[in-house]
């Protein structure tokens, strides 16, 4: 099946307590490129291999967390059809005018029952410093910091994730690539709109609207090691890793930004096709599913969110 | 940094325990606990003021504080000595107690969190989280 409709994650707006510290972290350490600062103080960043103007948006606030996660759709007319399908599913749709973020067209959004803002948009300007197109070199400017290739996915925590999964499947045409089933129901779900093992994931949690991590894709396992070296060199608060997930199979390291928002950098992961079955983990092997080498549950990773 | 500051070490104690941790003035309280492996009373989370799991109350002594999430420690709570251990630096010996958010209080805040979630972003209209229907508390349709 060709990829149509919802294409991929595109925007993640993160609340930070200290913008100067956040810029040092995301630009100098993670290695995103600075795109610009808007009139309201929001800071726009991108990874070197992204064509779109920006992917990460930082907003100064008095508490940490994630304001919104947005997906790019293929065509402007898709916004109209998805608006109808979201309404038909029973959710309210809100509208964001073009230009609310510099270079981004109109967006539609809804607040899903896990308490998160999920938005769709079709149009965004191409970055000034975009990847080469004609006789393309690997990059325009050599990658720096952890050398992230793209903003890849987010993991969000909140209640009602069975309904959230159903909404993503029925209203937005996502598929569930992998899930964790416990005796009392769905604990976690990894949802994809592409051939990636996940484009967004949810874990059941009593408090709505919580943010577990935003993830950046790296080239390979060596790059995960390089990122780990940077984390130790600059005393970045490390959560866990380098290690590997059983779920999605990504090789990974987790750490926290200066406002306590968790970041992941990872490489690998399987290719998911729409004809593939949903892989499933149960309570007997969940430790291996979450961290394949440690094989045991990690309370901080499972419960600490912003 | 002058020699006086390098040599200064404050003691952090937790009532009801024999915990007595050294902490330098430029070292945050959580780091002092984490380095000694004395984390039973104060959980290690993000270490950066965002997640709130290291919430404590300073019972005696004075501290210098960095920015911390207002969702975890309100202005009133700050005056009552509450803080995130990862964001405070001792200016004297301290007596502190772990003060995690009451889970019931977290649940009570849930509706408020939902109601304010959609007002956080500039330039967007109000949205309703809930499915349309009579069972939805506070729904105005």
PDB file of N, CA and C in Angstrom, chain A residues 8-14 32-40 42-58 68 70-72 98-105 107 119 121 123-131 149-151 216, chain B residues 121:
ATOM      1  N   UNK A   8       3.353  11.042   8.575  1.00  0.00           N
ATOM      2  CA  UNK A   8       4.445  10.890   9.537  1.00  0.00           C
ATOM      3  C   UNK A   8       4.354  11.978  10.603  1.00  0.00           C
ATOM      4  N   UNK A   9       5.032  11.736  11.745  1.00  0.00           N
ATOM      5  CA  UNK A   9       5.136  12.814  12.733  1.00  0.00           C
ATOM      6  C   UNK A   9       5.869  14.009  12.127  1.00  0.00           C
ATOM      7  N   UNK A  10       5.434  15.218  12.518  1.00  0.00           N
ATOM      8  CA  UNK A  10       6.073  16.393  11.940  1.00  0.00           C
ATOM      9  C   UNK A  10       6.436  17.464  12.943  1.00  0.00           C
ATOM     10  N   UNK A  11       5.603  17.652  13.976  1.00  0.00           N
ATOM     11  CA  UNK A  11       5.825  18.737  14.922  1.00  0.00           C
ATOM     12  C   UNK A  11       5.635  18.235  16.341  1.00  0.00           C
ATOM     13  N   UNK A  12       6.538  18.634  17.224  1.00  0.00           N
ATOM     14  CA  UNK A  12       6.379  18.350  18.648  1.00  0.00           C
ATOM     15  C   UNK A  12       6.718  19.635  19.395  1.00  0.00           C
ATOM     16  N   UNK A  13       5.722  20.197  20.094  1.00  0.00           N
ATOM     17  CA  UNK A  13       5.952  21.438  20.857  1.00  0.00           C
ATOM     18  C   UNK A  13       6.146  21.092  22.324  1.00  0.00           C
ATOM     19  N   UNK A  14       7.313  21.446  22.847  1.00  0.00           N
ATOM     20  CA  UNK A  14       7.741  21.037  24.183  1.00  0.00           C
ATOM     21  C   UNK A  14       7.806  22.263  25.086  1.00  0.00           C
ATOM     22  N   UNK A  32      20.329  19.403  17.122  1.00  0.00           N
ATOM     23  CA  UNK A  32      19.367  19.973  16.173  1.00  0.00           C
ATOM     24  C   UNK A  32      19.900  21.298  15.643  1.00  0.00           C
ATOM     25  N   UNK A  33      19.389  21.707  14.497  1.00  0.00           N
ATOM     26  CA  UNK A  33      19.762  23.000  13.916  1.00  0.00           C
ATOM     27  C   UNK A  33      18.775  24.071  14.386  1.00  0.00           C
ATOM     28  N   UNK A  34      19.298  25.248  14.711  1.00  0.00           N
ATOM     29  CA  UNK A  34      18.441  26.385  15.057  1.00  0.00           C
ATOM     30  C   UNK A  34      17.827  26.945  13.781  1.00  0.00           C
ATOM     31  N   UNK A  35      16.495  27.057  13.756  1.00  0.00           N
ATOM     32  CA  UNK A  35      15.805  27.598  12.587  1.00  0.00           C
ATOM     33  C   UNK A  35      15.437  29.052  12.819  1.00  0.00           C
ATOM     34  N   UNK A  36      14.891  29.343  13.991  1.00  0.00           N
ATOM     35  CA  UNK A  36      14.497  30.715  14.262  1.00  0.00           C
ATOM     36  C   UNK A  36      13.723  30.823  15.552  1.00  0.00           C
ATOM     37  N   UNK A  37      13.479  32.079  15.928  1.00  0.00           N
ATOM     38  CA  UNK A  37      12.688  32.345  17.122  1.00  0.00           C
ATOM     39  C   UNK A  37      11.509  33.203  16.708  1.00  0.00           C
ATOM     40  N   UNK A  38      10.300  32.814  17.145  1.00  0.00           N
ATOM     41  CA  UNK A  38       9.101  33.548  16.755  1.00  0.00           C
ATOM     42  C   UNK A  38       8.871  34.758  17.636  1.00  0.00           C
ATOM     43  N   UNK A  39       7.925  35.626  17.218  1.00  0.00           N
ATOM     44  CA  UNK A  39       7.642  36.847  17.988  1.00  0.00           C
ATOM     45  C   UNK A  39       7.126  36.560  19.395  1.00  0.00           C
ATOM     46  N   UNK A  40       6.546  35.376  19.619  1.00  0.00           N
ATOM     47  CA  UNK A  40       6.061  35.035  20.960  1.00  0.00           C
ATOM     48  C   UNK A  40       7.120  34.297  21.777  1.00  0.00           C
ATOM     49  N   UNK A  42       8.704  31.505  21.019  1.00  0.00           N
ATOM     50  CA  UNK A  42       8.918  30.094  20.750  1.00  0.00           C
ATOM     51  C   UNK A  42      10.136  29.905  19.833  1.00  0.00           C
ATOM     52  N   UNK A  43      10.883  28.844  20.082  1.00  0.00           N
ATOM     53  CA  UNK A  43      12.105  28.556  19.340  1.00  0.00           C
ATOM     54  C   UNK A  43      11.869  27.339  18.461  1.00  0.00           C
ATOM     55  N   UNK A  44      12.288  27.442  17.202  1.00  0.00           N
ATOM     56  CA  UNK A  44      12.037  26.408  16.195  1.00  0.00           C
ATOM     57  C   UNK A  44      13.345  25.736  15.802  1.00  0.00           C
ATOM     58  N   UNK A  45      13.324  24.400  15.779  1.00  0.00           N
ATOM     59  CA  UNK A  45      14.522  23.608  15.530  1.00  0.00           C
ATOM     60  C   UNK A  45      14.208  22.508  14.520  1.00  0.00           C
ATOM     61  N   UNK A  46      15.255  21.979  13.880  1.00  0.00           N
ATOM     62  CA  UNK A  46      15.080  20.860  12.960  1.00  0.00           C
ATOM     63  C   UNK A  46      16.308  19.960  12.990  1.00  0.00           C
ATOM     64  N   UNK A  47      16.115  18.718  12.553  1.00  0.00           N
ATOM     65  CA  UNK A  47      17.242  17.803  12.382  1.00  0.00           C
ATOM     66  C   UNK A  47      17.801  17.979  10.972  1.00  0.00           C
ATOM     67  N   UNK A  48      19.075  17.586  10.805  1.00  0.00           N
ATOM     68  CA  UNK A  48      19.766  17.945   9.559  1.00  0.00           C
ATOM     69  C   UNK A  48      19.160  17.300   8.327  1.00  0.00           C
ATOM     70  N   UNK A  49      18.531  16.113   8.478  1.00  0.00           N
ATOM     71  CA  UNK A  49      18.037  15.414   7.284  1.00  0.00           C
ATOM     72  C   UNK A  49      16.548  15.640   7.036  1.00  0.00           C
ATOM     73  N   UNK A  50      15.971  16.619   7.727  1.00  0.00           N
ATOM     74  CA  UNK A  50      14.558  16.959   7.518  1.00  0.00           C
ATOM     75  C   UNK A  50      14.450  18.084   6.490  1.00  0.00           C
ATOM     76  N   UNK A  51      13.553  17.898   5.516  1.00  0.00           N
ATOM     77  CA  UNK A  51      13.325  18.937   4.513  1.00  0.00           C
ATOM     78  C   UNK A  51      12.442  20.064   5.057  1.00  0.00           C
ATOM     79  N   UNK A  52      11.524  19.718   5.968  1.00  0.00           N
ATOM     80  CA  UNK A  52      10.570  20.716   6.448  1.00  0.00           C
ATOM     81  C   UNK A  52      11.257  21.754   7.333  1.00  0.00           C
ATOM     82  N   UNK A  53      10.627  22.916   7.386  1.00  0.00           N
ATOM     83  CA  UNK A  53      11.217  24.071   8.070  1.00  0.00           C
ATOM     84  C   UNK A  53      11.645  23.781   9.499  1.00  0.00           C
ATOM     85  N   UNK A  54      10.750  23.128  10.264  1.00  0.00           N
ATOM     86  CA  UNK A  54      11.100  22.794  11.644  1.00  0.00           C
ATOM     87  C   UNK A  54      10.309  21.576  12.094  1.00  0.00           C
ATOM     88  N   UNK A  55      10.765  20.962  13.159  1.00  0.00           N
ATOM     89  CA  UNK A  55      10.060  19.808  13.716  1.00  0.00           C
ATOM     90  C   UNK A  55       9.872  19.945  15.229  1.00  0.00           C
ATOM     91  N   UNK A  56      10.852  20.488  15.909  1.00  0.00           N
ATOM     92  CA  UNK A  56      10.764  20.688  17.359  1.00  0.00           C
ATOM     93  C   UNK A  56      10.491  22.162  17.640  1.00  0.00           C
ATOM     94  N   UNK A  57       9.517  22.410  18.508  1.00  0.00           N
ATOM     95  CA  UNK A  57       9.176  23.764  18.931  1.00  0.00           C
ATOM     96  C   UNK A  57       9.329  23.808  20.446  1.00  0.00           C
ATOM     97  N   UNK A  58      10.107  24.777  20.932  1.00  0.00           N
ATOM     98  CA  UNK A  58      10.294  24.944  22.375  1.00  0.00           C
ATOM     99  C   UNK A  58       9.496  26.151  22.831  1.00  0.00           C
ATOM    100  N   UNK A  68       1.744  19.730  22.231  1.00  0.00           N
ATOM    101  CA  UNK A  68       1.039  19.093  21.114  1.00  0.00           C
ATOM    102  C   UNK A  68       2.001  18.235  20.309  1.00  0.00           C
ATOM    103  N   UNK A  70       2.009  16.715  16.285  1.00  0.00           N
ATOM    104  CA  UNK A  70       1.287  16.900  15.022  1.00  0.00           C
ATOM    105  C   UNK A  70       1.876  16.028  13.923  1.00  0.00           C
ATOM    106  N   UNK A  71       0.977  15.559  13.050  1.00  0.00           N
ATOM    107  CA  UNK A  71       1.365  14.734  11.914  1.00  0.00           C
ATOM    108  C   UNK A  71       1.125  15.495  10.616  1.00  0.00           C
ATOM    109  N   UNK A  72       2.030  15.287   9.661  1.00  0.00           N
ATOM    110  CA  UNK A  72       1.819  15.868   8.342  1.00  0.00           C
ATOM    111  C   UNK A  72       0.991  14.914   7.495  1.00  0.00           C
ATOM    112  N   UNK A  98      -3.266  29.187   9.616  1.00  0.00           N
ATOM    113  CA  UNK A  98      -1.947  29.183   8.984  1.00  0.00           C
ATOM    114  C   UNK A  98      -1.113  30.314   9.576  1.00  0.00           C
ATOM    115  N   UNK A  99       0.152  30.049   9.815  1.00  0.00           N
ATOM    116  CA  UNK A  99       1.033  31.084  10.336  1.00  0.00           C
ATOM    117  C   UNK A  99       1.082  31.148  11.848  1.00  0.00           C
ATOM    118  N   UNK A 100       0.257  30.349  12.542  1.00  0.00           N
ATOM    119  CA  UNK A 100       0.357  30.325  14.012  1.00  0.00           C
ATOM    120  C   UNK A 100       1.767  29.911  14.413  1.00  0.00           C
ATOM    121  N   UNK A 101       2.337  28.970  13.616  1.00  0.00           N
ATOM    122  CA  UNK A 101       3.780  28.730  13.651  1.00  0.00           C
ATOM    123  C   UNK A 101       4.342  29.258  12.331  1.00  0.00           C
ATOM    124  N   UNK A 102       5.493  29.931  12.374  1.00  0.00           N
ATOM    125  CA  UNK A 102       6.061  30.448  11.120  1.00  0.00           C
ATOM    126  C   UNK A 102       6.241  29.326  10.089  1.00  0.00           C
ATOM    127  N   UNK A 103       5.751  29.569   8.880  1.00  0.00           N
ATOM    128  CA  UNK A 103       5.994  28.631   7.789  1.00  0.00           C
ATOM    129  C   UNK A 103       5.081  27.426   7.751  1.00  0.00           C
ATOM    130  N   UNK A 104       4.142  27.337   8.680  1.00  0.00           N
ATOM    131  CA  UNK A 104       3.254  26.169   8.736  1.00  0.00           C
ATOM    132  C   UNK A 104       1.848  26.590   8.337  1.00  0.00           C
ATOM    133  N   UNK A 105       1.221  25.789   7.482  1.00  0.00           N
ATOM    134  CA  UNK A 105      -0.142  26.047   7.037  1.00  0.00           C
ATOM    135  C   UNK A 105      -1.152  25.761   8.126  1.00  0.00           C
ATOM    136  N   UNK A 107      -3.830  24.108  10.562  1.00  0.00           N
ATOM    137  CA  UNK A 107      -3.822  22.817  11.240  1.00  0.00           C
ATOM    138  C   UNK A 107      -5.210  22.534  11.786  1.00  0.00           C
ATOM    139  N   UNK A 119      -2.591  16.960  16.341  1.00  0.00           N
ATOM    140  CA  UNK A 119      -2.943  17.852  15.243  1.00  0.00           C
ATOM    141  C   UNK A 119      -2.472  17.289  13.910  1.00  0.00           C
ATOM    142  N   UNK A 121      -1.581  18.661   9.756  1.00  0.00           N
ATOM    143  CA  UNK A 121      -1.353  19.790   8.859  1.00  0.00           C
ATOM    144  C   UNK A 121      -0.827  19.232   7.549  1.00  0.00           C
ATOM    145  N   UNK A 123       0.700  21.553   5.013  1.00  0.00           N
ATOM    146  CA  UNK A 123       1.686  22.418   4.355  1.00  0.00           C
ATOM    147  C   UNK A 123       2.669  23.021   5.349  1.00  0.00           C
ATOM    148  N   UNK A 124       3.936  22.959   4.970  1.00  0.00           N
ATOM    149  CA  UNK A 124       4.997  23.616   5.736  1.00  0.00           C
ATOM    150  C   UNK A 124       6.086  23.984   4.735  1.00  0.00           C
ATOM    151  N   UNK A 125       6.700  25.132   4.934  1.00  0.00           N
ATOM    152  CA  UNK A 125       7.757  25.567   4.012  1.00  0.00           C
ATOM    153  C   UNK A 125       8.941  24.611   4.068  1.00  0.00           C
ATOM    154  N   UNK A 126       9.665  24.543   2.954  1.00  0.00           N
ATOM    155  CA  UNK A 126      10.908  23.791   2.980  1.00  0.00           C
ATOM    156  C   UNK A 126      11.966  24.606   3.736  1.00  0.00           C
ATOM    157  N   UNK A 127      12.807  23.909   4.479  1.00  0.00           N
ATOM    158  CA  UNK A 127      13.842  24.584   5.257  1.00  0.00           C
ATOM    159  C   UNK A 127      14.821  25.305   4.341  1.00  0.00           C
ATOM    160  N   UNK A 128      15.333  26.439   4.813  1.00  0.00           N
ATOM    161  CA  UNK A 128      16.376  27.131   4.056  1.00  0.00           C
ATOM    162  C   UNK A 128      17.600  26.222   3.902  1.00  0.00           C
ATOM    163  N   UNK A 129      18.000  25.593   4.992  1.00  0.00           N
ATOM    164  CA  UNK A 129      19.162  24.692   4.968  1.00  0.00           C
ATOM    165  C   UNK A 129      18.633  23.257   4.912  1.00  0.00           C
ATOM    166  N   UNK A 130      18.049  22.903   3.778  1.00  0.00           N
ATOM    167  CA  UNK A 130      17.468  21.564   3.637  1.00  0.00           C
ATOM    168  C   UNK A 130      18.525  20.586   3.134  1.00  0.00           C
ATOM    169  N   UNK A 131      18.248  19.282   3.225  1.00  0.00           N
ATOM    170  CA  UNK A 131      19.201  18.307   2.696  1.00  0.00           C
ATOM    171  C   UNK A 131      19.394  18.518   1.192  1.00  0.00           C
ATOM    172  N   UNK A 149      19.028  12.334  12.839  1.00  0.00           N
ATOM    173  CA  UNK A 149      18.583  12.362  11.447  1.00  0.00           C
ATOM    174  C   UNK A 149      17.201  12.998  11.328  1.00  0.00           C
ATOM    175  N   UNK A 150      16.317  12.644  12.244  1.00  0.00           N
ATOM    176  CA  UNK A 150      14.966  13.218  12.210  1.00  0.00           C
ATOM    177  C   UNK A 150      14.335  13.095  13.591  1.00  0.00           C
ATOM    178  N   UNK A 151      13.331  13.952  13.834  1.00  0.00           N
ATOM    179  CA  UNK A 151      12.412  13.726  14.938  1.00  0.00           C
ATOM    180  C   UNK A 151      11.541  12.558  14.506  1.00  0.00           C
ATOM    181  N   UNK A 216      14.538  10.851  18.700  1.00  0.00           N
ATOM    182  CA  UNK A 216      15.265  11.246  17.496  1.00  0.00           C
ATOM    183  C   UNK A 216      15.976  10.023  16.927  1.00  0.00           C
TER     184      UNK A 216
ATOM    185  N   UNK B 121      -1.903  26.439  24.519  1.00  0.00           N
ATOM    186  CA  UNK B 121      -1.284  26.830  23.265  1.00  0.00           C
ATOM    187  C   UNK B 121      -1.864  28.149  22.790  1.00  0.00           C
TER     188      UNK B 121
END
